[in-house]
Short mmCIF file of C-alpha atoms in Angstrom, two decimals:
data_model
loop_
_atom_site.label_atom_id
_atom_site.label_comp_id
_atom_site.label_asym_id
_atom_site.label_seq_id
_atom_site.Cartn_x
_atom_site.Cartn_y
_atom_site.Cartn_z
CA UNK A 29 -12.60 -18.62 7.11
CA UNK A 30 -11.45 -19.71 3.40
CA UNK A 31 -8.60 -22.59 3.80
CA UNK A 32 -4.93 -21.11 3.46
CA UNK A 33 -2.64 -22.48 1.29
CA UNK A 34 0.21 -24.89 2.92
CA UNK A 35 2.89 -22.99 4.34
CA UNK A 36 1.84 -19.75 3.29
CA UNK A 37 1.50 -16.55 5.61
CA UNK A 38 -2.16 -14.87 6.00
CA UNK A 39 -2.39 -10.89 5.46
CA UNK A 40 -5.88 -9.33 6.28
CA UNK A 41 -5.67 -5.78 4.85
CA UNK A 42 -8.26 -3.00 5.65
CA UNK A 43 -8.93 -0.81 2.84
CA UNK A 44 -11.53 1.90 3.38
CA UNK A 45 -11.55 3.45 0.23
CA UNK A 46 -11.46 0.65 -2.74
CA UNK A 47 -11.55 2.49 -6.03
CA UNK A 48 -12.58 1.37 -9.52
CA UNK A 49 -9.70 3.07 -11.59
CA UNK A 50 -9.54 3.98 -15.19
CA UNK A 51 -6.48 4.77 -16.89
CA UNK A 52 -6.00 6.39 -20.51
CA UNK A 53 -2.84 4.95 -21.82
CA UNK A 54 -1.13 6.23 -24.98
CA UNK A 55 -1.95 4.68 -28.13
CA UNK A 56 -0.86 1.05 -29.42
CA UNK A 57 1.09 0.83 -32.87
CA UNK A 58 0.37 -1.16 -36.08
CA UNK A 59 2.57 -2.18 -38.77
CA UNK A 60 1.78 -0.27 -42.09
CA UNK A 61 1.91 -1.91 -45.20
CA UNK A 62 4.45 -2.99 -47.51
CA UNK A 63 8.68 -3.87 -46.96
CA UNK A 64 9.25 -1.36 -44.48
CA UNK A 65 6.45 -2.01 -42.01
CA UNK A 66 8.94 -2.43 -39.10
CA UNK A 67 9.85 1.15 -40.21
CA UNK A 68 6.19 2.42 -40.53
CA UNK A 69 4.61 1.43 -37.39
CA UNK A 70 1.10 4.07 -37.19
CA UNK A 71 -0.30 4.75 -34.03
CA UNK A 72 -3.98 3.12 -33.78
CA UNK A 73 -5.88 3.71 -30.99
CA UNK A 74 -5.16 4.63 -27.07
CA UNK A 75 -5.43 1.78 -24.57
CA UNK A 76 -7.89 2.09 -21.65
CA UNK A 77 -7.34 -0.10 -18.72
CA UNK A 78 -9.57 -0.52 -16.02
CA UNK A 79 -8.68 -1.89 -12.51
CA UNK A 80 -9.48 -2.11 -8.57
CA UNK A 81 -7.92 0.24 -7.09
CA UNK A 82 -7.10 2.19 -3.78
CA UNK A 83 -4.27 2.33 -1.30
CA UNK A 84 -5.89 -0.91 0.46
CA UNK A 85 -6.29 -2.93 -2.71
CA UNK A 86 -2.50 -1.62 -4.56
CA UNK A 87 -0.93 -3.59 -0.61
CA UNK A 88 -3.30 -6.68 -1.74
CA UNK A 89 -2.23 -7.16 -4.56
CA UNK A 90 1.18 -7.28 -3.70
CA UNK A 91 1.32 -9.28 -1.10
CA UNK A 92 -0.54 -11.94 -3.03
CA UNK A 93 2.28 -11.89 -5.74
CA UNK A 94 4.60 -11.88 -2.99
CA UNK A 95 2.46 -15.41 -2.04
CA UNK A 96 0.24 -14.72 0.82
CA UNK A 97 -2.89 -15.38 1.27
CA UNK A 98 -4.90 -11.73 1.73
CA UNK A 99 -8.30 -11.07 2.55
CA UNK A 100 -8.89 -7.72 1.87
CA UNK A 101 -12.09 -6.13 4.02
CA UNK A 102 -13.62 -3.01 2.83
CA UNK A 103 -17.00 -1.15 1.93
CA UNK A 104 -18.09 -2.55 -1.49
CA UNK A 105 -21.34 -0.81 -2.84
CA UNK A 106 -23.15 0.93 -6.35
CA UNK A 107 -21.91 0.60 -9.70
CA UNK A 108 -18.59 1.13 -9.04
CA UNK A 109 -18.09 -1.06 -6.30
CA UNK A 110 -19.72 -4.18 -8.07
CA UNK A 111 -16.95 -3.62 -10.37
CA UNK A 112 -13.66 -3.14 -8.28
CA UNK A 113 -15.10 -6.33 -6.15
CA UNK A 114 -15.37 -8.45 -9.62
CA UNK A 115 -12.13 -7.08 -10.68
CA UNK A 116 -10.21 -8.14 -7.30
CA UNK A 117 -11.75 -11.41 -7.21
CA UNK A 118 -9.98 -12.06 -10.82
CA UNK A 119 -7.24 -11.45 -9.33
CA UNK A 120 -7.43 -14.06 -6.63
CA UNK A 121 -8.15 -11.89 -3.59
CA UNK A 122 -10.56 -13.16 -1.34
CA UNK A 123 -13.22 -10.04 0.00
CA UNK A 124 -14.67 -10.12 2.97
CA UNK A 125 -17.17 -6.61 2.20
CA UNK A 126 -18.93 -4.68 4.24
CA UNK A 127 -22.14 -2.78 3.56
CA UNK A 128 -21.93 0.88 0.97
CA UNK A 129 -23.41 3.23 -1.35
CA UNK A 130 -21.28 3.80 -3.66
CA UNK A 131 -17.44 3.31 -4.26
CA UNK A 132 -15.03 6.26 -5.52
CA UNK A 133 -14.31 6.76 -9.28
CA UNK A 134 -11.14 8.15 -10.69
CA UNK A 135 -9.89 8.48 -14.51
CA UNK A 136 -6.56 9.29 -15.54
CA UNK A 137 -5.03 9.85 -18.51
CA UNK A 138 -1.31 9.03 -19.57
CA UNK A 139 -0.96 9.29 -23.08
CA UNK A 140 1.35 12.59 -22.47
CA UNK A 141 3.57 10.26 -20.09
CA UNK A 142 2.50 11.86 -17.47
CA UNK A 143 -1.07 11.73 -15.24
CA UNK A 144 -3.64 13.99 -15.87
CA UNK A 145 -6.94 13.54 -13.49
CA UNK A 146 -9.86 13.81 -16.37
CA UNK A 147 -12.48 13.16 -13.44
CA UNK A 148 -12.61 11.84 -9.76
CA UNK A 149 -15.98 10.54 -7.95
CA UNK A 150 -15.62 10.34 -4.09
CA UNK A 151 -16.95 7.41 -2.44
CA UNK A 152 -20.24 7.62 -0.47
CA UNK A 153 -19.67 8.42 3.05
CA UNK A 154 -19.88 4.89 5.20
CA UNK A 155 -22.45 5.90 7.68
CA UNK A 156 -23.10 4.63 11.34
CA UNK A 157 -24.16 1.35 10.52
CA UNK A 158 -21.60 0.91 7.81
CA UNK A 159 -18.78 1.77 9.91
CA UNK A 160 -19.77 -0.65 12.47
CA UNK A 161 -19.86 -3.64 9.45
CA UNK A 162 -16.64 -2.49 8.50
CA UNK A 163 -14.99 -2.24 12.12
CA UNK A 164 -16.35 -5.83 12.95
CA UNK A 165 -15.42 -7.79 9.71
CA UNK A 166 -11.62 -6.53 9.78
CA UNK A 167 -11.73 -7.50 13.25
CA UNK A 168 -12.91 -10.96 13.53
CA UNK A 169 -10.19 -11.25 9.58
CA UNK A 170 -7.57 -10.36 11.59
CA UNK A 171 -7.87 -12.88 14.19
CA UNK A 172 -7.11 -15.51 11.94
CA UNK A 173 -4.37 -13.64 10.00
CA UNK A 174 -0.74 -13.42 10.66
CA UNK A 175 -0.68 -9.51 10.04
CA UNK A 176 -3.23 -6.98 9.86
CA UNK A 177 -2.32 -4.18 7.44
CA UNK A 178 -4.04 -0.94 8.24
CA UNK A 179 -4.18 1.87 5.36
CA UNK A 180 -5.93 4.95 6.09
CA UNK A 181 -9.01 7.28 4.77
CA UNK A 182 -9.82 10.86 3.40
CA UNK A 183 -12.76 12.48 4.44
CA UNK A 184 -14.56 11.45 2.07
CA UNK A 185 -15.13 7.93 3.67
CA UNK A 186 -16.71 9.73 6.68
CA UNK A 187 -14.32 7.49 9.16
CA UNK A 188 -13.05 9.58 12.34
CA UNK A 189 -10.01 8.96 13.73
CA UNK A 190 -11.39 7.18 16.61
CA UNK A 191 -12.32 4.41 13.91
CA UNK A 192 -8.49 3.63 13.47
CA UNK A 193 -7.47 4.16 17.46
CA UNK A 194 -10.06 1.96 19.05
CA UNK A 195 -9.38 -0.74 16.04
CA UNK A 196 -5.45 -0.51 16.97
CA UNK A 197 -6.06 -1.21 20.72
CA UNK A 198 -8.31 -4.06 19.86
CA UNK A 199 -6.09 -6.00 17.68
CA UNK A 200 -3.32 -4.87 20.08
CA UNK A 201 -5.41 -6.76 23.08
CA UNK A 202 -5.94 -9.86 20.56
CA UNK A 203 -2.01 -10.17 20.24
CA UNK A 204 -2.41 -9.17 16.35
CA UNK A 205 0.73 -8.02 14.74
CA UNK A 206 -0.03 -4.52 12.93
CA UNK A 207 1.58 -2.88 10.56
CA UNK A 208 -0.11 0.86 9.50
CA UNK A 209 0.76 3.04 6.62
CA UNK A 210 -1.76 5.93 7.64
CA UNK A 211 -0.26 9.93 7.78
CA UNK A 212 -1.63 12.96 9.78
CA UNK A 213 -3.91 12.20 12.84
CA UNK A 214 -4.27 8.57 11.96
CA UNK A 215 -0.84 7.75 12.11
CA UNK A 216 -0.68 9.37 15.39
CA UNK A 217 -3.77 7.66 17.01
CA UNK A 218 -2.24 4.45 16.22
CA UNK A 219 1.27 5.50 17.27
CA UNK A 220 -0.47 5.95 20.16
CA UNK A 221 -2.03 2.35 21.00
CA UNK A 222 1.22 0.89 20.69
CA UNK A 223 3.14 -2.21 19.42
CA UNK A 224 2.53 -0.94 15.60
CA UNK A 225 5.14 -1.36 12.92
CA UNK A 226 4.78 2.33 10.89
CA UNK A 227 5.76 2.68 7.42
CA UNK A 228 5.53 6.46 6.17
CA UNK A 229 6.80 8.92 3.96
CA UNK A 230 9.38 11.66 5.09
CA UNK A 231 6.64 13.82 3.49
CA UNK A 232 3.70 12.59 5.69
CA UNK A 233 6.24 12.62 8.48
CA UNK A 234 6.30 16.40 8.07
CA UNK A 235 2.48 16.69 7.56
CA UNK A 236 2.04 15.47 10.76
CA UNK A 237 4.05 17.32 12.58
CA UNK A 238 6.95 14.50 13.60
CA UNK A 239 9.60 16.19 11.52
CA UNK A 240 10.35 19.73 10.89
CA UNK A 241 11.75 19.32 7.63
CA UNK A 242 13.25 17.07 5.21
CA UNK A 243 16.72 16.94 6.17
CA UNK A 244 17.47 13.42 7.13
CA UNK A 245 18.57 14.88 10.88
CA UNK A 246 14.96 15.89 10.75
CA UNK A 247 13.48 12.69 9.70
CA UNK A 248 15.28 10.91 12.24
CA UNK A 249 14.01 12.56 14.62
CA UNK A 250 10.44 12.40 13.47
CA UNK A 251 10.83 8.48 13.53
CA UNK A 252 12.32 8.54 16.92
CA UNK A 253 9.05 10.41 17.83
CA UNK A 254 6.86 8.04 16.53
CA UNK A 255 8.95 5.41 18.42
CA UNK A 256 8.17 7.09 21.49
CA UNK A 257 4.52 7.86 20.89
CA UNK A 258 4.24 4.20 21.05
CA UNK A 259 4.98 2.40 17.47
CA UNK A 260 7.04 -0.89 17.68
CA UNK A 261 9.16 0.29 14.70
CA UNK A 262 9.24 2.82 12.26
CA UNK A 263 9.95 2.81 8.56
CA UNK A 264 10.55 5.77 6.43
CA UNK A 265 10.44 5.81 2.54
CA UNK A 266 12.35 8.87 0.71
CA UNK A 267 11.22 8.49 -2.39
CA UNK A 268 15.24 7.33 -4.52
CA UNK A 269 16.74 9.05 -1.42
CA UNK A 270 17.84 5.77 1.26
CA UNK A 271 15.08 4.83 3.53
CA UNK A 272 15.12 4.59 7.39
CA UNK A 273 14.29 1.87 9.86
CA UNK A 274 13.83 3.19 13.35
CA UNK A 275 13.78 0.59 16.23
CA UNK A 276 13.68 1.63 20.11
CA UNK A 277 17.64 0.48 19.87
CA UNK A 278 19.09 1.28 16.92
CA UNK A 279 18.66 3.78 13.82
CA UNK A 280 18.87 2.00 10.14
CA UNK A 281 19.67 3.58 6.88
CA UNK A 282 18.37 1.71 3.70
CA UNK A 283 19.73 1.36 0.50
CA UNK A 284 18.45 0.55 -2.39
CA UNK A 285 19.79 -0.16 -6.14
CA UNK A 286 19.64 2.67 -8.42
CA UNK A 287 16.73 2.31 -10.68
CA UNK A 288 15.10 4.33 -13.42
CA UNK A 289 11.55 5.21 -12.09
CA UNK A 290 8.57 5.32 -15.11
CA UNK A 291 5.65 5.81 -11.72
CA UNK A 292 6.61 6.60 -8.02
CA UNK A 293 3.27 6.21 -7.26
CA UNK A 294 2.70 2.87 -5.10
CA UNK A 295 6.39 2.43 -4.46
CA UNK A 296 5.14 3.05 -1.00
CA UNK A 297 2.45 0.88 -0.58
CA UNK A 298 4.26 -1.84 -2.05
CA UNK A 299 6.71 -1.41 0.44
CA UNK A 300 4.39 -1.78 3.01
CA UNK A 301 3.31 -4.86 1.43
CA UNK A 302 6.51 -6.27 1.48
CA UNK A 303 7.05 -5.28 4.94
CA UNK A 304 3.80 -6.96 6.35
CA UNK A 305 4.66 -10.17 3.82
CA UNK A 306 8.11 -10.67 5.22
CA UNK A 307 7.16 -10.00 9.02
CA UNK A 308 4.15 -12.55 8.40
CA UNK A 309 6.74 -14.68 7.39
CA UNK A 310 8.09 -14.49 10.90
CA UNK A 311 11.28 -12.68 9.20
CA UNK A 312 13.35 -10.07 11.47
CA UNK A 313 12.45 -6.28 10.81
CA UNK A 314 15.99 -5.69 9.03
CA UNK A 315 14.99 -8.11 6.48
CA UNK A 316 11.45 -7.15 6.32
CA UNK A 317 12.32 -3.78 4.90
CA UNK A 318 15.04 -5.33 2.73
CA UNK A 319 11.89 -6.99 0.87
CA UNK A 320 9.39 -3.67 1.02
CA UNK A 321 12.34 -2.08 -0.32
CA UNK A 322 12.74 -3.78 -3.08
CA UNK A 323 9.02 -4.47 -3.70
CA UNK A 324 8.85 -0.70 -3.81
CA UNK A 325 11.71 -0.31 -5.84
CA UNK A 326 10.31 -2.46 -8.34
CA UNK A 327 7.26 -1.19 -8.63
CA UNK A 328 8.56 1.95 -9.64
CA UNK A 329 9.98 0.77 -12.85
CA UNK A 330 6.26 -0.54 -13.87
CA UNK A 331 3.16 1.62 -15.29
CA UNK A 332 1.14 -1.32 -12.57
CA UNK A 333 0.41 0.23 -9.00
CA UNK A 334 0.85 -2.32 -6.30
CA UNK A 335 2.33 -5.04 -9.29
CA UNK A 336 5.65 -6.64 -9.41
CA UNK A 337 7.00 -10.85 -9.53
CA UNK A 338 7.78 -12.25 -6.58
CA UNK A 339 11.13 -13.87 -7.86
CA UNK A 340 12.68 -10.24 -9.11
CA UNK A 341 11.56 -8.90 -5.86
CA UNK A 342 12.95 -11.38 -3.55
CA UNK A 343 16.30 -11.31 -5.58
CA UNK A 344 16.47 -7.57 -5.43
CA UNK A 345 16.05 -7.63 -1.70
CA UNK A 346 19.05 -9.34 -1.95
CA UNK A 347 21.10 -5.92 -2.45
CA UNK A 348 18.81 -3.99 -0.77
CA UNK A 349 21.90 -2.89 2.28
CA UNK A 350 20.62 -2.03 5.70
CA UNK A 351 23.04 -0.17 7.45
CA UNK A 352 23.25 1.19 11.67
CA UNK A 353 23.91 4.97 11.67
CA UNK A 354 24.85 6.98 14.71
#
């Protein structure tokens, strides 16, 4: 195991499904000639960025800029993968990979303001062998971490759900703290296990069957059936609606500052990160989801999945209010 910094927590994050991402941005501006060039500014050329991507990898990054130290385990494999690894390495995560094929492609473009999917490759499915690499590396990371971040995988990966249940009870045994942002039957199998802090959507809530619709009545209730499938608490995000913490004693509303959102997408799992950051900190639940709040917040006012500083974060979380309901 790679030395941790002094005083910093650990966070080993599973991510099934890294992703080498390529987005099509709108085009940059020049100044024309002459006087007026402030006036005159031409557009040039569109900017293309390329990143790592994935669920997995957007809750890595965070937490690092949140200062943890993550190792991130995953299938790394082909083309694609050689890339995403490179890419996360530049940005200081340490990989512990596990045998693939071939990692998932997708390329967006933006330059309309919103995204438009120009192509998506799906990963190769992980097959018996890989799956066992996989199982055993985030196993023997997340012995030596202080949290162990589970995020969950489409089809397309080839994991079952039984992948996700047996690795809950086995950290579970080892006295590892988990928190899972998974939806439909994955959710549940962990639920299941027990001792799991859940983060989900209301949305996912509803997908899998906890909640019968998006009233916040409803939601509540889908948390408190979580709580008593098993999970040690529950956190719901509704997108700029207030959030809920669910705890075995006590139902939480969450409120966030107003903010003007330019990307939902990876509010969520920057919450998570947030969440797993703060409880890795030893902090209390209430606070941890003062500081996924506001990671999520955050991140919503950036064009960056899964990016955000530390010191507007932590101030944020400041205001985040966490309230008891009836």
């Amino acid at each position: 195991m790679e030395e941790r910094s002094s005083g910093q927590p650990r966070v080993c994050v599973l991510a099934p499904m890294p992703l080498l991402t390529v987005t099509i941005e709108p085009a940059a501006v020049a100044p024309g000639p002459g006087p007026t060039a402030a006036a005159s500014r031409a557009p040039v050329h569109p900017e293309i960025h390329v990143h790592a991507g994935g669920q997995g990898l957007w809750i890595a990054r965070m937490a690092s800029s949140l200062g943890a130290d993550v190792v991130v385990c995953g299938p790394f494999g082909g083309e694609s993968g050689d890339v995403v690894a490179h890419l996360a390495h530049g940005e200081h995560l340490a990989l512990r990979p596990s045998a693939a094929h071939g990692n998932g492609t997708y390329i967006h473009d933006r330059r309309e303001g919103e995204r438009r999917e120009v192509a998506v490759m799906p990963p190769e499915p992980l097959n018996r062998h890989e799956q066992d690499d996989l199982y055993g590396t985030v196993l023997t990371e997340a012995l030596d971490a202080d949290v162990c971040v589970l995020t969950g995988a489409d089809a397309a990966t080839g994991l079952p759900t039984s992948f996700f249940h047996r690795l809950a009870a086995d950290l579970r045994t080892a006295g590892c703290l988990v928190v899972a942002d998974l939806s439909g039957d994955q959710a549940r199998a962990v639920a299941e296990v027990g001792g799991a802090v859940m983060k989900i959507s209301h949305t996912e809530l509803i997908e899998a069957g906890y909640a019968s619709a998006d009233t916040f009545e409803a939601i509540r209730a889908g948390a408190q059936a979580l709580l008593a499938a098993g999970a040690r608490a529950v956190v719901v995000s509704r997108a700029a609606e207030a959030g809920l913490l669910a705890l075995p004693d006590a139902h939480l509303e969450v409120t966030t500052p107003r903010v003007r959102a330019v990307d939902h997408r990876g509010a969520g799992d920057s919450m998570t990160a947030g969440i797993a950051v703060a409880l890795a900190r030893g902090s209390s639940m209430h606070d941890a989801v003062r500081l996924g709040s506001a990671a999520g917040a955050l991140n919503a006012t950036r064009r960056g999945l899964g990016t955000g500083r530390r010191d507007a974060i932590e101030r944020l979380a400041q205001h985040v209010e966490v309230r008891q309901i009836r």
